[in-house]
Coordinates of C-alpha atoms in Angstrom, one line a residue:
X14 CA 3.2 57.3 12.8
X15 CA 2.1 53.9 11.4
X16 CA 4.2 52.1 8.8
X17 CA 2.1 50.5 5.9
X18 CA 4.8 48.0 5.2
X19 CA 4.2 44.8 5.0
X20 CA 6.4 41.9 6.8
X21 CA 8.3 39.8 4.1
X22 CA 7.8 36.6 6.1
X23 CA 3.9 37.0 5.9
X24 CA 3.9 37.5 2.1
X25 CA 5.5 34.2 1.7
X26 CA 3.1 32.7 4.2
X27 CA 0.4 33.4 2.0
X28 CA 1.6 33.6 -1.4
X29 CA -0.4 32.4 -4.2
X30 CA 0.3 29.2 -5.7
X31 CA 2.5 29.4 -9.1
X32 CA 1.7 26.5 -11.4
X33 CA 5.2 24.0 -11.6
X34 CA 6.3 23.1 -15.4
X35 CA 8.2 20.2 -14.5
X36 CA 10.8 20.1 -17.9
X37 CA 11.1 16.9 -19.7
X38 CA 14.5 15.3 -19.0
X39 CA 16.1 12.0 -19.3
X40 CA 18.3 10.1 -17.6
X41 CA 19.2 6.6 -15.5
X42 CA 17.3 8.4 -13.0
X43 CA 14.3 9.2 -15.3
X44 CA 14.3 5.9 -16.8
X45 CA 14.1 4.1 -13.2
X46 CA 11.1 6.5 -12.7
X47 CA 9.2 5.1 -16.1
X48 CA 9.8 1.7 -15.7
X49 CA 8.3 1.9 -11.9
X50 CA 5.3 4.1 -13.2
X51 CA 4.5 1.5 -16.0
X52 CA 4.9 -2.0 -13.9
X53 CA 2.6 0.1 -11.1
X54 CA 0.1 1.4 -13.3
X55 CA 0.4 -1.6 -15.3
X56 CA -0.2 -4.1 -12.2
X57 CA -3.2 -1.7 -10.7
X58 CA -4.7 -1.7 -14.1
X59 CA -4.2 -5.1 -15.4
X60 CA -4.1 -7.3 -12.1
X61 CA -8.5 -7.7 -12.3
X62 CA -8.7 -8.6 -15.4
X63 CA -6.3 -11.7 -14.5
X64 CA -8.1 -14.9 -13.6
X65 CA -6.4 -17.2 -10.9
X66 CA -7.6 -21.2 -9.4
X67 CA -11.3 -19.5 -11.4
X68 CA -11.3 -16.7 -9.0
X69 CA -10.4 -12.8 -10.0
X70 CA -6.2 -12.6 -9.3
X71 CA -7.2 -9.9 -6.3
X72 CA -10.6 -9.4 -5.1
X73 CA -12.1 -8.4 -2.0
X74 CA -15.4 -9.7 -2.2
X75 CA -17.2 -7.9 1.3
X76 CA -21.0 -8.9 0.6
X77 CA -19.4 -13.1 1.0
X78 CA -16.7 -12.1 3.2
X79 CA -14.2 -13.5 1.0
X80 CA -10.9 -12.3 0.1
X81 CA -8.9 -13.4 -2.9
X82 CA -5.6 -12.7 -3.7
X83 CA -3.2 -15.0 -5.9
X84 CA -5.3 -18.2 -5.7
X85 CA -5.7 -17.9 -1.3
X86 CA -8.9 -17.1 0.1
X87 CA -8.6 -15.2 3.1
X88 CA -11.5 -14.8 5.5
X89 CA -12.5 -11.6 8.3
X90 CA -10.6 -14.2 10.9
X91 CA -7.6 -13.6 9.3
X92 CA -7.6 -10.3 9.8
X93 CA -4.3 -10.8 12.0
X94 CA -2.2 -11.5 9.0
X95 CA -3.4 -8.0 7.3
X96 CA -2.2 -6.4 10.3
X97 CA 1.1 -7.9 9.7
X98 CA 1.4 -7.0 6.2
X99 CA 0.7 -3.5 7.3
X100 CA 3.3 -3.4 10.2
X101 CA 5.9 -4.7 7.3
X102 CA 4.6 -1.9 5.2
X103 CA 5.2 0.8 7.6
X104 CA 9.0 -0.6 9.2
X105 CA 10.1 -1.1 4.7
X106 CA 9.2 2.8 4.8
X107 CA 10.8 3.7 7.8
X108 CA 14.2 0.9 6.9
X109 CA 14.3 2.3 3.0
X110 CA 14.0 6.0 4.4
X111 CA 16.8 5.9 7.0
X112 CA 18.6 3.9 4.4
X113 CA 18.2 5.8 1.1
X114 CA 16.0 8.7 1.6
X115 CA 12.5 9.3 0.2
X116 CA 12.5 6.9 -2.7
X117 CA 9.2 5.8 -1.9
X118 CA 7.9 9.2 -2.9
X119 CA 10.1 10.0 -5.9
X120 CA 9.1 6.6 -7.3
X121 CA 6.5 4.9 -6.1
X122 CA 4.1 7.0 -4.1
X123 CA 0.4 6.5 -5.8
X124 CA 0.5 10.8 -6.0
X125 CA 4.3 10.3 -7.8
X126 CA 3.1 7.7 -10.2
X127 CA -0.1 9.7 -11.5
X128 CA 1.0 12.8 -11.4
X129 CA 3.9 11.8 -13.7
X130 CA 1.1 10.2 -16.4
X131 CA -0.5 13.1 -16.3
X132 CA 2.4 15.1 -17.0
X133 CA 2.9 12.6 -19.5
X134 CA -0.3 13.2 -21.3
X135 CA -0.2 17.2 -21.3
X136 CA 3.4 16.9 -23.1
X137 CA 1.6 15.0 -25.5
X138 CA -1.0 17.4 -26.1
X139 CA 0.6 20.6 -25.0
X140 CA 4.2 20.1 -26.4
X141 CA 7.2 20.8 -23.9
X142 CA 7.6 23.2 -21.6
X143 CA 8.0 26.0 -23.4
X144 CA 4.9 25.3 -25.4
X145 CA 2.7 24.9 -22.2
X146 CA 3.8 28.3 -20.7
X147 CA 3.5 30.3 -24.1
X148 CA -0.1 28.2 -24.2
X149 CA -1.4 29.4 -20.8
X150 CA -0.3 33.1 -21.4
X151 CA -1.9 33.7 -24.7
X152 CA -5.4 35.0 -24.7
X153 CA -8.4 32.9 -25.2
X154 CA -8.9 31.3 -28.9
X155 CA -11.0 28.9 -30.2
X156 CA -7.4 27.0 -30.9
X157 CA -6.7 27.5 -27.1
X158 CA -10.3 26.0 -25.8
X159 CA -9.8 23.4 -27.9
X160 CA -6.4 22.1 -26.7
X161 CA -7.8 23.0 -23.2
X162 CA -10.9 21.0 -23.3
X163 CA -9.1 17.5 -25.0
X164 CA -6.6 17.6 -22.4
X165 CA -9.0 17.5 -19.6
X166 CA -11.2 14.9 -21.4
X167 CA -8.5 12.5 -21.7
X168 CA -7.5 13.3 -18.5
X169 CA -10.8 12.9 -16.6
X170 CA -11.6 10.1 -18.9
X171 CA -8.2 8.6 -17.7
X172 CA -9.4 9.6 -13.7
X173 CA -12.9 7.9 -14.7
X174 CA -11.6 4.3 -15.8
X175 CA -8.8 4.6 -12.5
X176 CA -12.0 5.2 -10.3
X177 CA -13.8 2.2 -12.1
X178 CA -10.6 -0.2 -12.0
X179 CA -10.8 0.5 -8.1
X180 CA -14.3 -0.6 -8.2
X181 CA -13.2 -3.7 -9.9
X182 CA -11.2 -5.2 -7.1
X183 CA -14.0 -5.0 -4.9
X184 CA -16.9 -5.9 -7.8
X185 CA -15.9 -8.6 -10.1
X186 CA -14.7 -6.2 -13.2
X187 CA -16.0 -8.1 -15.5
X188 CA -19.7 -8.2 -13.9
X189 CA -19.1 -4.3 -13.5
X190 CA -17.8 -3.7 -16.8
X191 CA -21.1 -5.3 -18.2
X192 CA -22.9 -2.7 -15.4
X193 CA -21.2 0.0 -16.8
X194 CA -22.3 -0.9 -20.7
X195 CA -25.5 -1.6 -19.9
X196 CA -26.1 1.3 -17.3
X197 CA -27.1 -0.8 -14.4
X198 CA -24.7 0.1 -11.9
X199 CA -25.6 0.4 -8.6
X200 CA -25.5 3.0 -6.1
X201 CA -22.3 2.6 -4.2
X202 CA -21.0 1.2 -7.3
X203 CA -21.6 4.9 -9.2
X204 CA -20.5 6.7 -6.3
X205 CA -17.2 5.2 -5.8
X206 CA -16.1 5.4 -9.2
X207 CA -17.2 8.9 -9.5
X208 CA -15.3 9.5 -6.0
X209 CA -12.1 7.7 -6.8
X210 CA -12.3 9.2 -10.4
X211 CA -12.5 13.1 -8.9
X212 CA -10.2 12.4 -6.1
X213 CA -7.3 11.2 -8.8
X214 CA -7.8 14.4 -11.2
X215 CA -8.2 16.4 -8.3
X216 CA -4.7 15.2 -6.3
X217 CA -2.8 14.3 -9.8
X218 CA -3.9 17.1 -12.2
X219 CA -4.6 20.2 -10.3
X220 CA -2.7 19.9 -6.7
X221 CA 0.0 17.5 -7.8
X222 CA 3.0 19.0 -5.6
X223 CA 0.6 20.7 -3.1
X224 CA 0.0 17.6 -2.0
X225 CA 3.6 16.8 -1.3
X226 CA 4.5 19.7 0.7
X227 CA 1.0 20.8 2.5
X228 CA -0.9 17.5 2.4
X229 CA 1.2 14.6 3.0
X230 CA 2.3 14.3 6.6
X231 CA 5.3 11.7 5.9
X232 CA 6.9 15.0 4.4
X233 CA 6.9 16.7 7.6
X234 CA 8.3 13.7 9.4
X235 CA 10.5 12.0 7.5
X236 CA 13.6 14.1 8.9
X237 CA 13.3 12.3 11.9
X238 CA 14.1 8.9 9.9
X239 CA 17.5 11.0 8.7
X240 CA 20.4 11.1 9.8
X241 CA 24.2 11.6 8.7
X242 CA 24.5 8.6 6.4
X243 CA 21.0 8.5 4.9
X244 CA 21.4 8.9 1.6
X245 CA 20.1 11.8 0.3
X246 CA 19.7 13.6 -3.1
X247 CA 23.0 17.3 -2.5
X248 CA 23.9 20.0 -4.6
X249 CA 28.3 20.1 -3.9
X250 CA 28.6 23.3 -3.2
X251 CA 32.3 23.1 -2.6
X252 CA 32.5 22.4 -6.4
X253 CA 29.6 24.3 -7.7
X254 CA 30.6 27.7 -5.8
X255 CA 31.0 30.5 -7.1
X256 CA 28.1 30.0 -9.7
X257 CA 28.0 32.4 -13.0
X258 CA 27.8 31.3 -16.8
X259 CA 30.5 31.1 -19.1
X260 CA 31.0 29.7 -22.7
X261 CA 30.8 25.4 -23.3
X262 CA 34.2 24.0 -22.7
X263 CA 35.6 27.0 -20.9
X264 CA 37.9 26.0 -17.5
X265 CA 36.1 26.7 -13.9
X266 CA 39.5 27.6 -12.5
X267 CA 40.4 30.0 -15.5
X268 CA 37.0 32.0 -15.0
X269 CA 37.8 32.1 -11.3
X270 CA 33.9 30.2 -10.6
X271 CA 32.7 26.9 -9.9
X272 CA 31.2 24.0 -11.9
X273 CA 27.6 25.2 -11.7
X274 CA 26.8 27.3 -14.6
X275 CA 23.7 28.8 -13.0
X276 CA 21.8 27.8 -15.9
X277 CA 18.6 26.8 -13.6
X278 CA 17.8 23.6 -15.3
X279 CA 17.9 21.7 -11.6
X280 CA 15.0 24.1 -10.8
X281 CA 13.2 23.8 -14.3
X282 CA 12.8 19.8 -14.2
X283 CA 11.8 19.8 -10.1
X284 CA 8.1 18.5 -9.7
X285 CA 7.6 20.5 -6.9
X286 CA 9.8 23.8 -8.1
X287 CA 12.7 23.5 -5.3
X288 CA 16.2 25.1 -5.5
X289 CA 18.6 22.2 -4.8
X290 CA 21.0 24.4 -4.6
X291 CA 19.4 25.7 -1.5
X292 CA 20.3 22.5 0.4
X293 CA 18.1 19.3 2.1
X294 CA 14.4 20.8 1.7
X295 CA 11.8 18.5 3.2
X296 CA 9.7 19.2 -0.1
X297 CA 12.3 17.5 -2.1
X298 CA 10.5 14.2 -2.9
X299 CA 14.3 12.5 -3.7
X300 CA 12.8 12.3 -7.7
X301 CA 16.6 12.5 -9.0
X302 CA 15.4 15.0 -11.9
X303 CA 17.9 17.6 -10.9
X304 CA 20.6 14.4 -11.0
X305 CA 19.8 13.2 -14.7
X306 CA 19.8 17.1 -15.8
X307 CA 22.8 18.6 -14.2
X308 CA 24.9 15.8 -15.4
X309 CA 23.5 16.1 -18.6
X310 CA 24.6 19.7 -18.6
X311 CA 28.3 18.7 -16.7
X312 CA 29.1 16.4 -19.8
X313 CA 28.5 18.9 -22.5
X314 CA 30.9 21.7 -20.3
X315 CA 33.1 18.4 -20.3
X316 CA 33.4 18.6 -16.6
X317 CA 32.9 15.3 -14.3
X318 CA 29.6 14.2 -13.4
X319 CA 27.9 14.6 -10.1
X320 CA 27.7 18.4 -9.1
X321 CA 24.4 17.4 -7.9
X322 CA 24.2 13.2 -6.8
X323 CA 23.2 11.0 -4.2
X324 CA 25.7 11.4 -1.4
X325 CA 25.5 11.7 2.6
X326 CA 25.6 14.3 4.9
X327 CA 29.1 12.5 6.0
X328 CA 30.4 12.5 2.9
X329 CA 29.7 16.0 1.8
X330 CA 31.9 16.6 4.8
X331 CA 34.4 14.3 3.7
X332 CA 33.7 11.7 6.5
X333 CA 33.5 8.0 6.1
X334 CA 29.8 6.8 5.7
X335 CA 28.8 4.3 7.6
X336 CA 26.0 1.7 6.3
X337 CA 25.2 -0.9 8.8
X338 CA 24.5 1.1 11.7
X339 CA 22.1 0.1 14.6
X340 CA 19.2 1.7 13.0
X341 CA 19.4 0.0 10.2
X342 CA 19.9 -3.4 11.9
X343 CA 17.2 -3.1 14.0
X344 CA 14.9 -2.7 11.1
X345 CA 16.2 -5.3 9.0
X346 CA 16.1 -7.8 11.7
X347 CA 12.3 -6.8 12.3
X348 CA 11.7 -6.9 8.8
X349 CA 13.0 -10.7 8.8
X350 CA 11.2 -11.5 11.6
X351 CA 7.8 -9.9 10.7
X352 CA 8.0 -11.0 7.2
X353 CA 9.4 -14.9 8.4
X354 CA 6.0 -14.4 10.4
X355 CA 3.2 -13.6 8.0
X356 CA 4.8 -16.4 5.7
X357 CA 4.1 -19.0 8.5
X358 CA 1.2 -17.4 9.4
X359 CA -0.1 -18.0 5.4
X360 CA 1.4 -21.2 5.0
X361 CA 0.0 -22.6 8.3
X362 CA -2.9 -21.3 8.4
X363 CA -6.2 -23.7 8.5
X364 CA -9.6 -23.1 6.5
X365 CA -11.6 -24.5 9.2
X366 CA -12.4 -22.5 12.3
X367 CA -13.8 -24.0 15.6
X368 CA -15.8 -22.6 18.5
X369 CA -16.3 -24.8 21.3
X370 CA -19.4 -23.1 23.5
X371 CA -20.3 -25.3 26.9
X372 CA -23.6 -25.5 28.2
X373 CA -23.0 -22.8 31.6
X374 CA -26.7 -23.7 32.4
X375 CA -25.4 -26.7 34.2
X376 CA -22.2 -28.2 35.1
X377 CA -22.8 -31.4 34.4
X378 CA -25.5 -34.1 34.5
X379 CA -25.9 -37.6 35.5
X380 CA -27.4 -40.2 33.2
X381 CA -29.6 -42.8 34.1
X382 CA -26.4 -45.6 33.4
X383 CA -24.3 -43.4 36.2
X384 CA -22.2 -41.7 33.1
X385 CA -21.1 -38.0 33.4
X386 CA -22.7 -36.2 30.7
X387 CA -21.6 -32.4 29.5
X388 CA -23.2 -30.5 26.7
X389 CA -21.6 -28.4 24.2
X390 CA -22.2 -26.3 20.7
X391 CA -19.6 -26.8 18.4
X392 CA -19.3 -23.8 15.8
X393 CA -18.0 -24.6 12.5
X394 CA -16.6 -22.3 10.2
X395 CA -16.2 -23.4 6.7
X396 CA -13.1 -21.1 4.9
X397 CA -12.9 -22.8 2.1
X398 CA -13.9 -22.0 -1.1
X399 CA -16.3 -25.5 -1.5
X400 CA -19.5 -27.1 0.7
X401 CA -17.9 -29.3 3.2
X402 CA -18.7 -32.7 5.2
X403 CA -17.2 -32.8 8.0
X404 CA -16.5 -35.4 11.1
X405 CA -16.4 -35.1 14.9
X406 CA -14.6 -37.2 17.2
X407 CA -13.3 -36.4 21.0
X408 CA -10.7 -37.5 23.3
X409 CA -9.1 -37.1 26.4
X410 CA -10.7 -39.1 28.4
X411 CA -10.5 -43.2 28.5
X412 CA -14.1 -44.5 26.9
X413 CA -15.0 -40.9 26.3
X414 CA -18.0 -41.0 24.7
X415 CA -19.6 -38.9 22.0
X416 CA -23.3 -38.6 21.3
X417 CA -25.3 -36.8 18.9
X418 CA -24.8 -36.2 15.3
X419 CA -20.7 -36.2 14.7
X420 CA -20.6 -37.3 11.1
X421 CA -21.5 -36.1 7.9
X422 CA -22.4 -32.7 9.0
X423 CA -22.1 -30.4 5.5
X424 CA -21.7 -26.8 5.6
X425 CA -21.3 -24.7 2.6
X426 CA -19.0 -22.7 1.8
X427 CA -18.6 -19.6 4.4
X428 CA -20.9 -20.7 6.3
X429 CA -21.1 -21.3 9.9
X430 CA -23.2 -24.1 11.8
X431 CA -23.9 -24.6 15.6
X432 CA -23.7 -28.6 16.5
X433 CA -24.7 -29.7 19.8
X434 CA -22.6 -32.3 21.2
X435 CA -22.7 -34.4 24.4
X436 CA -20.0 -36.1 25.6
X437 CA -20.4 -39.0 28.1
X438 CA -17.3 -40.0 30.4
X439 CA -17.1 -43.1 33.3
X440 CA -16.9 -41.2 36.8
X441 CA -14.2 -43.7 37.8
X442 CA -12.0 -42.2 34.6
X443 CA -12.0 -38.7 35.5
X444 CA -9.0 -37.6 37.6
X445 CA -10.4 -34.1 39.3
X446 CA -13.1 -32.1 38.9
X447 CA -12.0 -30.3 35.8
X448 CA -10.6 -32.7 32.8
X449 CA -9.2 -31.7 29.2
X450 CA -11.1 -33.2 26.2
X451 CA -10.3 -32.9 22.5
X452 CA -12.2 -32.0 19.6
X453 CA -10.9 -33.4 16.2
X454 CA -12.8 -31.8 13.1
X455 CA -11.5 -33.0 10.0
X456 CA -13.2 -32.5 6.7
X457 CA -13.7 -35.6 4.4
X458 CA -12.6 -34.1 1.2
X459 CA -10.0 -31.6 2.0
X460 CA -7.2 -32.9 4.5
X461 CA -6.3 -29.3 5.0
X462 CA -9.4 -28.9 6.3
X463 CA -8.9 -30.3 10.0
X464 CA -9.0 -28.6 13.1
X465 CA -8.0 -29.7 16.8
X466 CA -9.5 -27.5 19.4
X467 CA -9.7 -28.0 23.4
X468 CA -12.4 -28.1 26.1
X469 CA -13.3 -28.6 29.6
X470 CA -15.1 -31.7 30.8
X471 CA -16.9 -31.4 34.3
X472 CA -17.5 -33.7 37.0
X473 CA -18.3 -34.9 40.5
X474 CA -15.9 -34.0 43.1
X475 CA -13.9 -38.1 43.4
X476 CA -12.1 -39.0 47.0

């Protein structure tokens, strides 16, 4: 006989997705959260419309190849210095992680940030909580619709003008903005607003937490950044156990229970609808809700704050904690030295590139005066954000001589010009068959603009 029963563990697996009503709650906690929302959304959205040196504050200008960010103009041959920044990126995750838990996600994760204005905008036009839930289970009225379809305006209007902003640091925004008004926008232009727009509406107003737990992979391996001191968001149970109710004021040890009242607020206010009571959860994004509430409930039973705080595994057990520990040295010293790097990899760094190509059709020739003569292409590369004139001159070898046009060559801006240049050396001054020579490029009206780079100079064989 065949038993129709179905396995507990395979109803969860593929349980339906409940919508989260993340309660409204305030707090130190909360007000951190705020502030980082509006100085992020505020530097995404405001940061194009800046002007800086007469050049958009950030734009990535692909068509020219020209990359502006806080009055620097960065080039495709500086590439190297965006894979530092990246590396720093990625070991600040991995040092603030080990160190203090997933505060990246619970305040300043792109998903974190929108998700929590859109939250922001359906309390506005939803009410609270309450109001939302009573909302979604009454049956359809015109009154209904009509709250329905203004939320989802705004809030696709909202995903409409983030797509657009994201288009601006790639297309000057004001050029776009005048696209937009006069409906001339291009192609690519149309289609990555639209994309941008339906990816943030999609990700911040319908999957929101999904994303957190099913699509974001640094939730599955963050726990191998933890360990005993990383400090992480706990739920005392010592203290908080036995749970049950009981009236405001009224003494844990007289009721014979714990601190925690089971009132299920911690669970109300969570983003992604966790118990914290359950213990360390990797979907727990380290928001510090649960905090700011529970200790708003612990003050009004006039009990001590902290039932549920930011603590470490150590110190739940009542072992010291211990800060600077190799892991977290090791990541601070890369961080200095990465960071110590890119600075002197911006502050050093030269708008001039040269190319020195030799002539491998021939070694060398003789001239008709018995001078050594090799040929080269010099290719210039102006970085700068003006036309240039620049000057040639060579060394290396006593009465080196350079032929050919080596002054006053202008290139423009960006651009990149092929100068053939022959150098003549005395056989009697070359020391082997192989000599070192030196080009000096140096701009006329931008010192910065000077470049050293080093060749070969080839000649007879001299007993």
């Amino acid at each position: 006989m065949t038993s129709n029963t179905t396995d507990p563990s395979q109803d969860e697996l593929y349980k339906k997705r409940e919508k989260i009503y993340p309660r409204e709650v305030h707090g130190i906690f909360a007000l951190l959260r705020n502030l980082t929302m509006v100085t992020l959304l505020g530097l995404y959205y405001g940061l194009p419309w800046i002007n800086w040196d007469n050049h958009q504050s950030i734009l990535f200008d692909l068509p020219e190849r020209k990359f502006y960010v806080f009055g620097f103009t960065f080039w495709p041959q500086d590439f190297f210095l965006l894979t530092i920044l990246l590396i720093i990126a990625a070991v600040a995750l991995f040092f603030f992680t080990t160190l203090a838990g997933r505060l990246w996600c619970g305040y300043a994760c792109p998903q974190t940030v929108w998700t929590e204005i859109f939250l922001w905008f359906e309390r506005k036009i939803e009410g609270s909580r309450q109001k939302q839930i009573k909302l979604d289970k009454a049956p359809l009225s015109a009154r209904k619709v009509g709250i329905k379809t203004f939320k989802h305006f705004v809030l696709i209007a909202f995903s409409l003008w983030t797509g657009f902003t994201f288009v601006g640091y790639f297309t000057p925004i004001t050029e776009l903005s005048q696209s937009v008004i006069h409906m001339t926008l291009g192609p690519w232009e149309t289609f990555w607003i639209i994309f941008y727009g339906v990816a943030t509406y999609g990700n911040a107003g319908w999957l929101r937490e999904q994303v957190c737990i099913y699509m974001c992979p640094y939730a599955r391996f963050q726990s191998a950044m933890f360990d005993h001191d990383t400090l992480i968001i706990s739920y005392d149970e010592k203290r908080g156990n036995p749970r049950g109710a009981r009236k405001r004021g009224a003494s844990s040890a007289e009721a014979g229970l714990g601190d925690c009242i089971d009132c299920k607020l911690c669970i109300q206010v969570c983003p992604v609808g966790i118990d914290i009571r359950d213990g360390l959860q990797y979907q727990c994004i380290g928001c510090a809700a649960c905090i700011d509430v529970c200790d708003d409930v612990m003050e009004k039973m006039s009990y001590p704050k902290g039932l549920i705080k930011y603590t470490t595994e150590n110190a739940l057990f009542g072992k010291a904690t211990k800060i600077l520990r190799p892991r977290i040295l090791f990541y601070t010293a890369l961080l200095v030295a990465l960071t110590a790097g890119l600075v002197y990899g911006v502050a050093s760094r030269v708008p001039l590139e040269v190319n020195i190509i030799r002539d491998r059709n021939t070694l060398y020739n003789e001239t008709s005066q018995g001078l050594i003569e090799n040929v080269y292409t010099l290719k210039l590369i102006n970085m700068t954000n003006e036309d240039q004139v620049f000057d040639i001159k060579a060394s290396g070898i006593e009465g080196l001589k350079l032929v050919g046009t080596s002054e006053g060559i202008k290139v423009v801006t960006g651009g990149v010009k092929d100068v053939p240049i022959r150098l003549h050396a005395d056989p009697i001054m070359l020391k082997s068959r192989s000599s070192e020579v030196i080009f000096h490029v140096e701009a006329r009206d931008n010192k910065e603009a000077k470049h050293s780079e080093n060749g070969r100079f080839l000649g007879p064989l001299i007993k």
